[in-house]
Backbone as JSON, one array per atom type, in Angstrom:
{
  "sequence": "MAGYKVQGAQAEPASAVAPDVPATGRRRQALALAARLLPGLTGRFLAGRYMSSPSYLDPEKTWREARLQPLGKDMAVLRYPASGKAAASRRVLIVPGHDGHARQFVRLVASLRRSGAQVDLLVLPGHLREGRTRCGLVEIVRAIHQCGDSHGPYDAVAAHCVSASGLLFAMAEGFSCARFALISTPVDLMKLMRLGATQYGISGRCLAAFERRVSQLCGPYRPDTPWRSLVEARTEPALVLHARHDFAAPSADARDLAQALPKAQLDLLEQGDHNSILGMTSAIRSLTEFLTRA",
  "N": [[24.19, -69.1, 0.15], [26.68, -68.48, 2.94], [26.22, -68.4, 6.53], [23.46, -69.07, 6.62], [20.77, -71.22, 7.62], [19.23, -74.1, 8.61], [16.88, -75.11, 10.87], [16.07, -79.18, 11.76], [13.5, -80.56, 11.32], [11.48, -81.79, 14.35], [11.68, -84.97, 15.88], [8.83, -87.45, 16.65], [8.01, -88.59, 19.86], [9.61, -92.19, 20.57], [8.15, -94.05, 22.23], [5.33, -93.73, 21.28], [4.61, -94.06, 18.95], [4.02, -97.21, 16.82], [7.28, -99.32, 16.68], [8.27, -100.35, 13.9], [7.32, -98.64, 12.01], [8.17, -96.72, 9.74], [10.09, -93.27, 10.14], [8.37, -90.9, 9.14], [5.81, -91.54, 8.37], [5.37, -92.87, 11.22], [4.88, -90.35, 12.36], [2.99, -89.45, 11.16], [0.77, -91.26, 11.71], [0.39, -90.28, 14.47], [-0.06, -88.08, 14.14], [-2.57, -88.46, 13.64], [-4.06, -89.27, 15.46], [-4.03, -87.79, 17.59], [-5.45, -85.64, 16.23], [-7.73, -86.91, 15.74], [-8.27, -87.9, 18.71], [-8.18, -84.86, 19.86], [-9.2, -82.68, 18.96], [-9.21, -79.48, 18.69], [-7.47, -78.91, 20.46], [-5.21, -79.51, 18.53], [-5.07, -79.01, 16.38], [-4.97, -75.3, 16.73], [-2.42, -76.46, 17.91], [-1.18, -77.45, 15.74], [-0.97, -75.27, 14.05], [0.09, -73.02, 15.06], [2.75, -73.81, 14.15], [2.45, -73.46, 11.53], [2.53, -70.87, 11.25], [4.74, -71.2, 11.95], [8.57, -71.23, 11.45], [11.67, -72.93, 10.18], [14.15, -71.93, 9.36], [16.64, -70.17, 9.64], [19.28, -67.69, 10.46], [22.42, -66.52, 10.59], [23.32, -64.58, 13.23], [25.98, -64.38, 13.36], [27.94, -64.76, 11.48], [30.15, -63.8, 9.01], [28.83, -61.79, 6.11], [29.06, -62.08, 3.15], [30.11, -58.94, 1.38], [27.7, -57.43, 2.24], [26.66, -55.83, 5.02], [25.0, -56.56, 8.15], [22.19, -54.97, 10.04], [20.62, -54.0, 12.66], [17.85, -54.21, 13.67], [15.22, -53.9, 15.85], [14.73, -56.15, 18.14], [14.5, -58.6, 17.08], [14.57, -58.69, 14.78], [16.55, -57.5, 11.23], [17.91, -55.97, 8.83], [19.93, -57.04, 6.12], [22.31, -55.63, 4.21], [23.38, -54.37, 1.15], [25.69, -53.18, -0.94], [25.74, -50.71, -3.73], [26.65, -51.88, -6.51], [30.43, -51.81, -7.82], [31.94, -48.76, -8.42], [30.37, -45.88, -7.73], [28.59, -44.2, -6.18], [24.71, -44.84, -5.07], [22.15, -45.14, -7.46], [19.25, -45.57, -6.99], [17.26, -47.22, -4.49], [16.47, -49.94, -2.86], [14.62, -52.12, -1.6], [13.83, -55.53, -0.62], [12.05, -57.84, 0.73], [11.54, -61.17, 1.32], [9.71, -64.1, 1.53], [6.72, -65.27, 4.06], [7.88, -67.89, 5.25], [10.58, -67.68, 3.62], [13.79, -67.69, 1.97], [17.03, -66.17, 2.51], [19.02, -66.43, 0.65], [17.19, -67.25, -1.74], [16.96, -65.0, -3.21], [19.67, -64.14, -4.19], [20.45, -64.12, -7.13], [18.8, -61.97, -7.88], [19.6, -59.65, -5.5], [22.56, -59.78, -6.64], [21.35, -58.24, -9.27], [20.65, -56.5, -9.09], [21.84, -54.72, -7.73], [24.42, -54.41, -9.42], [22.94, -52.63, -11.69], [23.17, -50.36, -10.31], [22.03, -50.34, -7.59], [21.62, -49.95, -4.13], [20.74, -52.13, -2.14], [18.68, -53.38, 0.37], [18.11, -56.05, 2.49], [15.42, -57.28, 3.84], [15.14, -59.28, 6.66], [13.45, -60.94, 8.41], [10.98, -61.07, 11.39], [12.2, -64.16, 13.5], [13.58, -65.52, 12.11], [15.74, -64.81, 12.92], [17.35, -66.1, 14.61], [18.36, -69.18, 15.89], [15.34, -71.68, 16.56], [11.89, -71.91, 16.24], [9.93, -69.11, 16.03], [7.25, -67.67, 15.38], [5.81, -66.33, 12.51], [3.57, -64.27, 11.5], [1.05, -62.26, 9.48], [0.79, -60.3, 11.03], [3.24, -59.73, 12.12], [4.98, -59.39, 9.5], [3.91, -57.04, 8.63], [4.62, -55.22, 10.82], [6.97, -55.56, 10.92], [8.2, -54.41, 7.86], [6.92, -51.81, 8.48], [8.34, -50.87, 10.26], [11.51, -51.62, 9.15], [10.85, -49.6, 6.9], [10.81, -47.27, 8.71], [13.25, -46.85, 10.78], [15.27, -47.08, 8.32], [14.26, -46.4, 5.91], [13.79, -43.59, 3.51], [12.55, -46.04, 0.53], [12.79, -46.04, -2.82], [11.74, -48.31, -4.45], [9.98, -50.95, -4.12], [9.79, -54.98, -3.02], [8.25, -57.9, -2.74], [7.12, -61.46, -1.49], [5.35, -63.54, -2.0], [3.5, -63.89, 0.96], [4.18, -61.78, 2.56], [3.99, -60.5, 0.13], [1.27, -59.55, 0.34], [1.12, -58.8, 2.74], [2.96, -56.43, 2.32], [0.56, -54.73, 1.04], [-1.25, -54.57, 2.81], [0.41, -52.73, 4.78], [1.09, -50.78, 2.95], [-1.8, -49.53, 2.46], [-1.67, -48.78, 5.28], [0.47, -46.86, 5.19], [2.75, -46.97, 4.61], [5.11, -46.18, 2.56], [6.37, -46.1, -0.95], [7.49, -45.45, -4.34], [6.96, -47.23, -6.46], [6.26, -50.92, -6.61], [7.03, -53.82, -6.97], [5.23, -57.37, -6.65], [5.09, -60.5, -5.87], [4.6, -63.53, -6.99], [2.61, -63.71, -5.49], [-0.4, -64.6, -2.98], [-3.15, -63.61, -3.57], [-5.99, -65.13, -2.31], [-6.17, -65.64, 0.16], [-7.01, -67.49, 1.99], [-7.79, -69.6, 0.96], [-4.39, -69.84, 0.69], [-4.27, -70.63, 3.63], [-5.69, -73.08, 3.51], [-4.7, -75.02, 2.21], [-2.33, -74.74, 3.14], [-2.35, -76.22, 5.27], [-3.43, -78.46, 4.46], [-0.99, -80.11, 4.57], [-0.7, -81.92, 6.62], [-2.43, -83.4, 6.67], [-5.41, -82.76, 7.98], [-8.75, -82.8, 8.84], [-12.03, -82.04, 8.92], [-13.72, -81.16, 12.79], [-10.94, -80.59, 13.37], [-9.5, -79.57, 11.32], [-10.9, -76.74, 11.36], [-10.17, -76.05, 13.66], [-7.87, -75.31, 13.25], [-8.36, -73.27, 11.22], [-9.81, -70.75, 12.51], [-7.63, -70.82, 14.38], [-5.23, -69.9, 13.3], [-6.29, -67.22, 11.71], [-6.59, -65.88, 13.52], [-4.61, -65.45, 14.78], [-3.89, -63.52, 13.24], [-4.13, -61.84, 13.7], [-5.25, -58.22, 13.06], [-5.29, -58.86, 10.34], [-6.72, -60.07, 8.54], [-6.91, -63.58, 7.29], [-9.74, -63.52, 5.46], [-10.19, -60.62, 4.82], [-11.21, -58.38, 2.79], [-9.38, -58.68, -0.4], [-9.23, -56.31, -2.86], [-9.96, -53.9, -1.6], [-7.53, -53.16, -0.48], [-5.74, -52.8, -2.51], [-7.02, -51.43, -4.69], [-6.95, -48.85, -4.51], [-4.19, -47.46, -4.61], [-1.98, -46.03, -6.53], [0.42, -46.0, -6.78], [3.35, -47.08, -9.67], [2.23, -50.55, -10.45], [4.2, -53.98, -10.64], [2.96, -57.21, -10.93], [4.14, -60.33, -10.47], [4.5, -63.4, -11.76], [4.04, -66.88, -12.06], [2.78, -69.02, -14.34], [2.28, -71.55, -13.55], [1.95, -71.28, -10.64], [2.1, -73.26, -7.75], [1.15, -72.83, -5.09], [-0.39, -70.12, -5.69], [-2.59, -69.55, -7.45], [-2.45, -68.44, -10.93], [-4.93, -67.62, -11.86], [-5.78, -65.59, -10.09], [-3.77, -64.0, -9.65], [-4.05, -62.56, -12.27], [-6.53, -61.28, -11.89], [-5.33, -59.86, -9.97], [-3.92, -57.8, -11.21], [-5.56, -56.37, -12.89], [-7.44, -55.27, -10.91], [-5.14, -53.33, -10.02], [-4.55, -49.96, -9.97], [-2.28, -49.03, -11.99], [-0.83, -51.17, -12.91], [1.31, -53.76, -14.17], [1.27, -57.03, -15.33], [3.29, -59.89, -15.53], [3.49, -63.07, -16.47], [4.96, -65.7, -16.37], [5.71, -68.24, -17.97], [7.57, -70.77, -17.36], [8.91, -71.96, -14.45], [7.81, -72.37, -10.85], [5.85, -71.71, -7.77], [8.36, -71.06, -5.63], [10.68, -71.38, -7.74], [10.68, -68.89, -9.13], [12.26, -67.38, -8.53], [14.27, -67.89, -9.45], [14.81, -67.17, -11.79], [16.32, -66.4, -15.49], [14.83, -64.6, -16.92], [12.46, -63.32, -14.77], [14.05, -62.4, -12.87], [15.06, -60.31, -14.68], [12.79, -59.04, -15.41], [12.65, -57.74, -12.67], [14.31, -56.39, -11.7], [14.76, -54.5, -13.97], [12.6, -52.84, -13.52], [12.58, -52.27, -11.57], [14.52, -50.87, -10.8], [13.39, -48.72, -12.19], [13.34, -45.13, -12.59]],
  "CA": [[24.71, -68.09, 1.32], [26.97, -68.26, 4.15], [25.09, -67.8, 7.65], [21.71, -69.63, 6.39], [20.69, -72.73, 8.46], [17.74, -75.1, 8.21], [16.69, -76.45, 12.12], [15.28, -80.1, 11.19], [12.13, -81.21, 12.28], [11.5, -82.27, 16.03], [10.75, -86.15, 15.78], [7.98, -87.77, 17.22], [8.17, -89.77, 20.79], [9.33, -93.53, 19.85], [6.68, -94.83, 22.42], [3.6, -92.88, 20.85], [3.96, -94.82, 17.66], [5.07, -98.67, 16.1], [8.25, -99.73, 16.41], [8.59, -100.51, 13.15], [6.91, -98.13, 11.35], [9.22, -95.32, 9.16], [9.73, -92.26, 11.13], [7.47, -90.02, 8.86], [4.71, -92.52, 8.67], [4.94, -92.81, 13.01], [4.64, -89.13, 12.68], [1.66, -88.76, 10.55], [-0.54, -91.71, 12.88], [0.75, -89.99, 15.65], [-0.97, -86.93, 14.47], [-4.01, -88.43, 13.06], [-4.27, -90.05, 16.39], [-4.66, -86.53, 17.97], [-6.41, -85.07, 15.81], [-9.46, -87.25, 16.6], [-9.14, -87.37, 20.1], [-7.99, -83.92, 20.55], [-9.05, -82.04, 17.64], [-9.01, -78.49, 18.94], [-5.54, -78.64, 21.27], [-4.08, -79.87, 17.69], [-5.48, -77.7, 15.75], [-4.2, -74.44, 17.54], [-0.9, -76.07, 17.88], [-0.22, -76.58, 14.59], [-1.55, -73.32, 13.51], [1.15, -72.63, 15.48], [3.52, -74.78, 13.98], [2.03, -73.23, 9.93], [3.2, -69.54, 11.26], [6.66, -70.66, 12.22], [9.4, -71.09, 10.12], [12.25, -73.64, 10.97], [14.94, -71.68, 8.77], [17.12, -68.89, 10.04], [20.73, -66.83, 9.74], [23.56, -66.56, 11.45], [24.26, -63.23, 13.0], [27.03, -64.12, 14.13], [28.59, -65.28, 10.49], [30.05, -62.68, 7.87], [28.21, -62.08, 4.84], [30.24, -61.09, 1.98], [29.87, -57.57, 0.39], [26.91, -57.0, 3.2], [26.23, -55.41, 6.74], [23.9, -56.74, 8.98], [21.8, -53.61, 10.53], [20.29, -54.38, 13.29], [16.05, -53.92, 13.63], [14.91, -54.29, 17.01], [15.02, -56.94, 19.2], [14.26, -59.99, 16.32], [14.78, -58.55, 13.05], [17.25, -57.27, 11.1], [18.49, -55.99, 7.22], [21.19, -57.26, 5.27], [22.41, -53.94, 3.36], [24.16, -54.34, 0.52], [26.37, -51.42, -1.34], [25.51, -50.93, -5.17], [28.22, -52.59, -7.32], [31.59, -50.57, -8.22], [32.6, -47.02, -7.01], [29.61, -45.53, -7.87], [27.04, -44.05, -5.0], [23.68, -45.98, -5.31], [21.0, -44.32, -7.55], [18.49, -45.9, -5.97], [17.53, -47.86, -2.68], [15.63, -50.9, -3.1], [13.64, -52.9, -0.1], [13.23, -57.12, -0.64], [10.5, -58.84, 1.81], [11.48, -62.56, 1.82], [7.74, -64.72, 2.1], [6.7, -66.12, 4.81], [8.94, -69.01, 5.3], [11.18, -67.12, 2.35], [15.41, -68.02, 2.61], [17.77, -64.93, 1.74], [19.61, -67.09, -0.1], [16.42, -67.57, -2.99], [17.35, -63.47, -3.86], [20.94, -63.63, -4.45], [20.81, -63.61, -8.01], [18.29, -60.76, -7.68], [20.52, -58.71, -5.75], [23.44, -59.21, -7.93], [21.47, -57.96, -10.42], [20.2, -55.33, -8.24], [23.45, -54.1, -7.35], [25.21, -54.24, -10.86], [22.58, -51.85, -12.31], [23.56, -49.14, -9.4], [20.99, -49.77, -6.57], [21.41, -50.14, -2.52], [19.26, -53.57, -1.58], [18.31, -53.79, 1.76], [17.04, -57.26, 2.3], [14.61, -58.07, 5.36], [15.49, -60.16, 7.84], [11.93, -60.83, 9.58], [10.86, -61.91, 12.58], [12.0, -65.51, 13.6], [14.79, -65.4, 11.06], [17.08, -64.5, 13.07], [18.33, -66.83, 15.63], [17.61, -70.97, 16.15], [14.2, -71.89, 16.64], [10.53, -71.84, 15.92], [9.05, -68.44, 16.24], [6.08, -66.75, 14.36], [6.05, -64.72, 11.77], [2.85, -63.91, 10.24], [0.8, -60.96, 8.82], [0.98, -59.23, 11.83], [5.06, -59.29, 12.81], [5.31, -59.01, 8.81], [4.06, -55.43, 8.39], [5.0, -54.54, 11.69], [8.9, -55.29, 10.45], [8.25, -53.12, 6.93], [6.73, -50.63, 9.26], [10.0, -50.56, 11.35], [12.23, -51.23, 8.76], [10.56, -48.31, 6.42], [11.08, -45.77, 9.79], [14.25, -46.76, 10.07], [16.02, -47.41, 7.47], [13.72, -45.81, 4.66], [13.23, -44.22, 2.64], [13.35, -46.68, -0.24], [12.36, -46.14, -3.9], [10.75, -49.86, -4.85], [9.56, -52.27, -2.56], [9.56, -56.06, -4.28], [7.68, -58.77, -1.6], [7.11, -62.49, -1.96], [3.93, -64.74, -1.3], [2.4, -63.94, 2.18], [4.35, -60.76, 2.46], [3.43, -59.34, -0.56], [-0.28, -58.98, 1.38], [2.04, -57.56, 3.78], [2.87, -55.0, 1.66], [-0.35, -54.53, 0.5], [-1.62, -53.98, 4.33], [1.35, -51.84, 5.06], [0.49, -49.88, 2.33], [-3.05, -49.21, 3.0], [-1.56, -47.97, 6.57], [0.71, -45.37, 5.46], [4.37, -46.85, 4.0], [5.12, -45.71, 1.39], [7.49, -46.62, -1.81], [7.85, -45.08, -5.32], [6.87, -48.44, -7.13], [6.41, -51.69, -5.76], [6.52, -55.66, -7.23], [4.37, -57.8, -6.52], [5.67, -62.13, -6.23], [3.85, -64.74, -6.32], [1.13, -63.24, -4.58], [-1.7, -65.13, -2.36], [-4.99, -62.92, -3.32], [-6.84, -65.65, -1.5], [-5.31, -65.95, 1.88], [-7.87, -68.28, 2.85], [-6.67, -70.6, -0.31], [-3.68, -70.41, 0.95], [-4.38, -71.45, 4.79], [-6.11, -74.32, 3.83], [-3.29, -75.49, 1.41], [-1.16, -75.27, 4.27], [-3.29, -77.67, 6.03], [-3.37, -79.98, 3.68], [0.24, -80.51, 4.52], [-1.08, -82.26, 8.33], [-3.58, -84.29, 6.62], [-6.1, -82.76, 8.74], [-10.2, -81.92, 8.11], [-13.34, -81.14, 10.17], [-12.93, -80.59, 13.55], [-9.02, -79.99, 13.8], [-9.26, -78.18, 10.28], [-11.66, -75.79, 12.0], [-9.48, -74.8, 14.92], [-6.84, -74.36, 12.81], [-8.22, -72.7, 10.49], [-9.3, -69.59, 13.55], [-6.35, -69.91, 15.42], [-3.96, -68.88, 12.19], [-6.84, -65.84, 11.39], [-6.45, -65.32, 14.99], [-2.49, -65.02, 15.05], [-2.8, -62.34, 12.26], [-4.54, -60.09, 14.43], [-6.55, -57.18, 12.38], [-4.98, -58.73, 8.82], [-7.72, -61.7, 8.47], [-6.71, -63.49, 5.41], [-10.57, -63.01, 4.65], [-9.43, -59.05, 4.84], [-11.57, -58.09, 1.42], [-8.15, -57.56, -1.13], [-9.92, -55.26, -3.63], [-10.25, -52.38, -0.86], [-6.38, -52.84, -0.67], [-5.31, -51.93, -3.88], [-7.52, -50.5, -6.07], [-6.9, -47.09, -4.07], [-3.01, -47.67, -4.81], [-1.52, -44.89, -7.24], [1.91, -46.48, -7.58], [2.99, -48.09, -10.17], [3.12, -51.7, -9.65], [4.35, -55.48, -11.56], [2.71, -58.14, -10.95], [5.11, -60.94, -11.36], [3.61, -64.85, -11.31], [4.25, -68.42, -12.69], [1.96, -69.71, -15.38], [1.88, -73.14, -12.74], [2.13, -71.56, -9.24], [1.31, -74.71, -6.83], [0.73, -72.19, -3.83], [-1.19, -69.56, -5.99], [-3.22, -69.69, -8.97], [-2.27, -67.99, -12.28], [-6.03, -66.69, -12.38], [-6.32, -64.78, -9.17], [-2.87, -63.12, -10.37], [-4.76, -62.01, -12.75], [-7.3, -60.27, -10.37], [-4.95, -58.33, -8.97], [-3.11, -56.75, -11.66], [-6.78, -56.11, -13.04], [-7.39, -54.21, -9.9], [-3.93, -52.11, -9.24], [-4.79, -49.15, -11.08], [-1.16, -49.29, -12.44], [0.17, -52.32, -13.1], [2.11, -54.68, -15.4], [1.66, -58.45, -15.28], [4.33, -60.98, -16.11], [3.04, -63.91, -16.37], [5.77, -66.47, -16.62], [5.13, -70.0, -18.71], [8.63, -71.56, -16.1], [9.26, -72.09, -13.12], [6.56, -71.91, -9.41], [5.86, -70.07, -6.55], [9.61, -70.28, -5.49], [11.81, -71.01, -8.19], [10.63, -68.07, -9.97], [13.58, -66.23, -7.93], [16.29, -67.72, -9.87], [14.84, -67.73, -12.94], [16.85, -65.36, -15.67], [14.03, -63.64, -17.32], [11.76, -62.6, -14.17], [15.22, -61.09, -12.66], [15.61, -59.3, -15.61], [12.04, -58.26, -15.42], [12.81, -57.13, -11.26], [15.52, -55.49, -11.74], [14.49, -53.24, -15.16], [11.25, -52.47, -13.12], [12.66, -51.57, -9.57], [15.82, -49.64, -10.88], [13.49, -47.45, -12.93], [13.52, -43.49, -12.47]],
  "C": [[25.05, -68.78, 2.34], [26.07, -67.82, 5.46], [24.28, -68.56, 7.07], [22.15, -70.84, 6.94], [19.33, -72.71, 8.33], [18.07, -76.19, 9.6], [16.01, -77.83, 11.46], [13.76, -80.28, 12.19], [12.25, -81.76, 13.53], [10.75, -83.64, 15.72], [9.96, -86.81, 16.91], [9.01, -88.76, 18.74], [8.53, -91.13, 19.84], [7.69, -93.93, 20.93], [5.68, -94.31, 22.38], [3.44, -93.62, 19.31], [4.59, -97.0, 17.94], [6.29, -98.1, 15.97], [8.81, -99.46, 14.66], [7.72, -99.92, 11.84], [7.73, -96.83, 10.53], [8.73, -94.47, 10.24], [8.09, -91.17, 10.72], [6.34, -90.9, 9.1], [4.31, -92.53, 10.32], [4.46, -91.18, 13.16], [3.11, -88.74, 12.14], [0.15, -89.92, 11.48], [-0.47, -91.21, 13.93], [-0.13, -88.26, 15.44], [-2.24, -87.32, 13.51], [-4.8, -89.11, 14.18], [-4.72, -88.67, 16.92], [-5.6, -85.87, 17.73], [-7.57, -84.85, 16.13], [-9.68, -87.24, 17.57], [-8.98, -85.83, 21.04], [-8.0, -82.95, 19.99], [-9.0, -80.76, 17.69], [-7.99, -78.59, 19.37], [-5.14, -78.68, 20.11], [-4.02, -79.44, 16.83], [-4.64, -76.91, 15.94], [-2.57, -75.28, 17.28], [0.54, -76.37, 16.23], [-0.85, -74.97, 13.32], [-0.16, -72.32, 13.73], [2.64, -72.91, 14.55], [3.02, -73.77, 12.65], [2.74, -71.83, 10.74], [4.3, -69.74, 12.04], [7.93, -71.12, 11.44], [10.98, -71.54, 10.9], [13.77, -73.09, 10.39], [15.34, -70.17, 9.44], [17.7, -68.73, 9.94], [20.78, -66.63, 11.0], [23.62, -65.51, 12.22], [25.11, -63.02, 13.08], [28.34, -64.7, 12.8], [29.0, -63.69, 9.95], [29.6, -62.6, 7.14], [28.92, -61.32, 3.92], [29.6, -60.24, 1.87], [28.71, -57.18, 0.99], [27.11, -56.62, 4.32], [24.81, -55.6, 6.75], [23.52, -55.88, 9.73], [21.18, -54.74, 11.4], [18.64, -53.81, 13.25], [15.32, -53.91, 14.74], [15.2, -55.22, 17.35], [15.39, -58.43, 18.11], [13.97, -59.59, 15.07], [16.33, -57.93, 12.46], [17.23, -56.87, 9.61], [19.28, -55.74, 6.94], [21.24, -56.3, 3.96], [23.45, -54.77, 2.38], [24.7, -53.74, -0.74], [25.81, -51.81, -2.84], [27.13, -50.79, -5.67], [29.37, -51.53, -7.79], [31.43, -49.09, -7.35], [31.37, -46.17, -7.06], [28.75, -44.91, -6.98], [25.6, -44.66, -6.05], [22.72, -44.95, -6.0], [19.63, -44.57, -7.05], [18.54, -47.09, -4.7], [16.15, -48.91, -2.81], [15.33, -51.79, -2.04], [13.56, -54.14, -1.28], [12.6, -57.1, 0.71], [10.52, -59.98, 1.36], [9.91, -62.85, 2.35], [8.17, -65.32, 3.54], [8.33, -67.21, 5.59], [10.68, -69.08, 4.09], [13.1, -67.59, 3.0], [16.27, -66.4, 1.57], [18.66, -65.45, 0.69], [18.67, -67.12, -1.74], [17.07, -65.87, -3.19], [19.13, -63.23, -3.85], [21.24, -63.32, -5.66], [20.27, -61.88, -8.19], [18.81, -59.59, -6.75], [21.76, -58.58, -6.42], [22.99, -58.23, -9.07], [21.3, -56.57, -10.48], [21.32, -53.68, -8.65], [24.43, -53.44, -8.87], [24.24, -52.48, -11.82], [22.42, -49.98, -11.3], [22.39, -49.21, -8.19], [21.04, -50.44, -5.55], [20.42, -51.54, -2.25], [19.37, -53.46, -0.19], [16.97, -55.52, 1.64], [16.73, -57.49, 3.95], [14.45, -58.97, 5.87], [13.72, -60.32, 8.96], [12.03, -61.88, 10.86], [10.74, -63.29, 12.51], [12.72, -65.98, 12.59], [15.67, -65.51, 11.82], [18.07, -65.19, 13.93], [17.49, -68.46, 15.51], [16.12, -70.64, 17.43], [13.33, -71.81, 16.1], [9.87, -70.55, 16.66], [8.17, -67.45, 15.4], [6.29, -66.06, 14.03], [5.02, -65.07, 11.09], [2.44, -62.87, 10.11], [0.91, -59.88, 10.11], [2.67, -58.95, 12.54], [5.84, -59.25, 11.25], [4.91, -57.3, 8.3], [4.44, -55.29, 9.71], [6.92, -54.48, 11.11], [9.56, -54.57, 9.14], [7.79, -52.06, 7.09], [8.31, -50.08, 9.7], [10.68, -50.8, 10.31], [12.35, -49.75, 7.79], [11.01, -46.58, 7.25], [12.61, -45.63, 10.06], [15.9, -46.59, 9.6], [15.66, -46.68, 6.08], [13.63, -44.41, 4.05], [13.49, -44.62, 1.37], [12.17, -46.27, -1.67], [12.11, -47.69, -4.49], [11.16, -51.0, -4.05], [9.17, -53.95, -3.64], [9.53, -57.23, -2.29], [7.12, -60.18, -2.51], [6.2, -63.09, -1.2], [3.42, -63.96, -0.25], [3.36, -62.37, 2.42], [3.74, -59.69, 0.85], [1.82, -58.52, -0.06], [0.53, -58.82, 2.39], [2.41, -56.72, 3.58], [1.91, -54.22, 1.31], [-0.4, -53.75, 2.19], [-0.73, -52.93, 4.56], [1.41, -50.26, 4.63], [-0.41, -49.26, 2.19], [-2.81, -48.52, 4.34], [-0.35, -46.89, 6.69], [2.01, -45.82, 4.88], [4.35, -46.66, 2.56], [6.84, -46.09, 0.42], [6.75, -46.13, -3.12], [7.02, -46.11, -6.31], [6.93, -49.8, -6.42], [6.25, -53.35, -6.64], [6.3, -56.32, -6.11], [4.64, -59.61, -6.63], [5.21, -63.19, -6.22], [2.96, -64.83, -5.29], [-0.03, -64.08, -4.17], [-2.89, -64.83, -2.51], [-5.31, -63.87, -2.01], [-5.75, -66.58, 0.31], [-5.65, -67.13, 2.78], [-7.65, -69.45, 2.52], [-5.69, -71.03, 0.19], [-3.38, -70.89, 2.31], [-4.47, -72.96, 4.61], [-5.03, -75.18, 3.19], [-2.19, -75.73, 2.58], [-2.04, -76.28, 5.61], [-3.01, -78.85, 5.57], [-1.86, -81.09, 4.17], [0.37, -81.64, 5.78], [-2.31, -82.78, 7.53], [-4.89, -84.62, 7.81], [-7.78, -82.25, 8.15], [-11.07, -82.22, 8.92], [-12.9, -80.71, 11.34], [-11.68, -80.01, 13.94], [-9.01, -79.16, 12.46], [-9.84, -76.54, 10.74], [-10.57, -74.8, 12.78], [-8.42, -74.71, 14.61], [-6.8, -73.41, 11.57], [-8.58, -70.41, 12.06], [-8.53, -69.41, 14.25], [-5.25, -69.4, 15.01], [-4.98, -67.77, 12.05], [-6.52, -64.94, 12.74], [-5.21, -64.79, 14.87], [-2.29, -63.8, 13.61], [-3.65, -61.8, 12.38], [-5.5, -59.77, 12.95], [-6.33, -58.06, 10.75], [-5.46, -60.36, 8.4], [-7.39, -62.23, 7.64], [-8.65, -64.03, 4.7], [-10.46, -62.03, 4.58], [-10.4, -59.01, 3.25], [-10.25, -57.54, 0.33], [-8.38, -56.62, -1.9], [-9.62, -54.02, -2.82], [-8.42, -52.17, -0.45], [-5.85, -52.21, -1.32], [-6.0, -50.84, -5.04], [-7.46, -48.4, -5.37], [-4.95, -46.68, -4.04], [-2.61, -46.92, -6.43], [-0.32, -45.56, -7.44], [2.23, -47.44, -8.62], [3.53, -49.59, -9.7], [3.23, -53.07, -10.77], [3.93, -56.42, -10.62], [3.27, -59.64, -11.33], [4.75, -62.58, -10.69], [4.3, -66.16, -12.43], [2.68, -68.8, -12.94], [1.32, -70.82, -14.01], [2.45, -72.91, -11.3], [1.03, -72.15, -9.03], [1.02, -73.77, -5.5], [-0.9, -71.29, -4.52], [-1.53, -69.57, -7.31], [-2.71, -68.25, -9.61], [-3.92, -66.52, -12.11], [-5.94, -65.14, -11.4], [-4.68, -63.43, -9.09], [-3.64, -61.96, -11.55], [-5.7, -60.23, -12.59], [-6.65, -59.33, -10.37], [-4.39, -57.47, -9.63], [-4.04, -56.1, -12.49], [-7.05, -54.98, -12.24], [-6.65, -52.81, -9.39], [-4.66, -51.48, -10.69], [-3.93, -49.2, -12.42], [0.09, -50.28, -12.52], [0.83, -52.93, -14.45], [1.93, -55.99, -14.84], [2.45, -58.79, -16.07], [4.25, -62.48, -15.62], [4.29, -65.28, -17.12], [5.37, -67.61, -17.46], [6.43, -70.73, -18.1], [8.21, -71.35, -15.06], [7.62, -72.45, -12.08], [6.78, -70.91, -8.82], [6.99, -69.78, -6.19], [10.55, -70.32, -6.36], [11.95, -70.0, -9.01], [11.58, -66.86, -9.47], [14.19, -65.77, -8.54], [15.75, -67.82, -11.41], [14.73, -66.15, -14.16], [15.68, -64.5, -15.94], [13.05, -62.86, -16.02], [12.98, -62.29, -12.83], [15.34, -59.99, -13.57], [13.89, -58.19, -15.66], [11.71, -56.99, -13.86], [13.43, -56.44, -11.54], [15.38, -54.16, -12.64], [13.01, -52.09, -14.43], [11.47, -51.52, -12.43], [13.48, -50.46, -9.73], [14.83, -48.3, -12.11], [13.03, -46.31, -12.18], [11.56, -43.29, -12.4]]
}
C-alpha cells in the first residue's frame, strides 16, 4: 500500500562495543551491560521502546480509493467507500494493533467493500508521522472513543491484538457498536508484556522495572485488569477469530474469551499465526460475513 514506511532501528554507538562484533551482537552486548549496571533506568527505557512503533503512514501520500480524515493532532481515519455505485449498507471500523500496519488489512478492506460496506481504518497515535511515539492502551482507547465521537456510529468494529483489548475497555466505558470482532486477542496482557520483554533478553531487576513502567504507561487500563469483568456484561454478537498456533496469544485463552462472552462465535483456524491470519482467505471470509451481517 503506497504511503507506508518503516523507520529502521537506530544503531548503538560504535565506541561502546567491540569493533569486530556484528551490529546486532554489539547491541545485545551493550544492552546486557546496561541492564546489569543500570537495571531500573534500562528497564524504563525499554518500556518506552516497547510502547512505541517505528512504523508510520505518510499523510502527504495519495491513498488510492481512500480519503485520509484527520482525527485530532496525532490520529487519522483512512476512509474507503463501498465498491460500486450503490450507497454503503454498513459502516465498519477496523482498529489495527499497537504495532499494526494498515497494509495488513488490504484484503479485508477490499472484501468488506465488495460486500457493500464503507470501511474506516483507524490510524492510531504514533503511526501518522515519522519517529517513535507512544501508542499503548491509553492512546488506543482514546483513539477509539474519539473516532466514534467524530466519525461514528459504526455498525461493526474489528480490532486486532492489543487493540482488541482496547476495544473491550472502550466498550465498557460507553463506546457502542452493533457487533464486534476480536482478532488474535491477548486475553492475558501480562503474559504478552513478558513475551515482549524476551526480545530484549532482560531479567531480574531490569525486567521488574520494565513491567512496572509498562503498567504505569497503560494508566487505568492496566495489563493485570481482570478481563472477565470487561466481557461478561457484553450483549452484542461477537466473533473471536484466532489461529491455533498463535505465538503471542495462546489459543486456549481465545476459547476462554469466547466462552465468557454471552453471544460469541469462536473461529479457531488451523493455519496462520498472530499476524498472518489477517491475510488468510478463510479469515477474510469469516470476518466479512460477520461484520456485514444485518
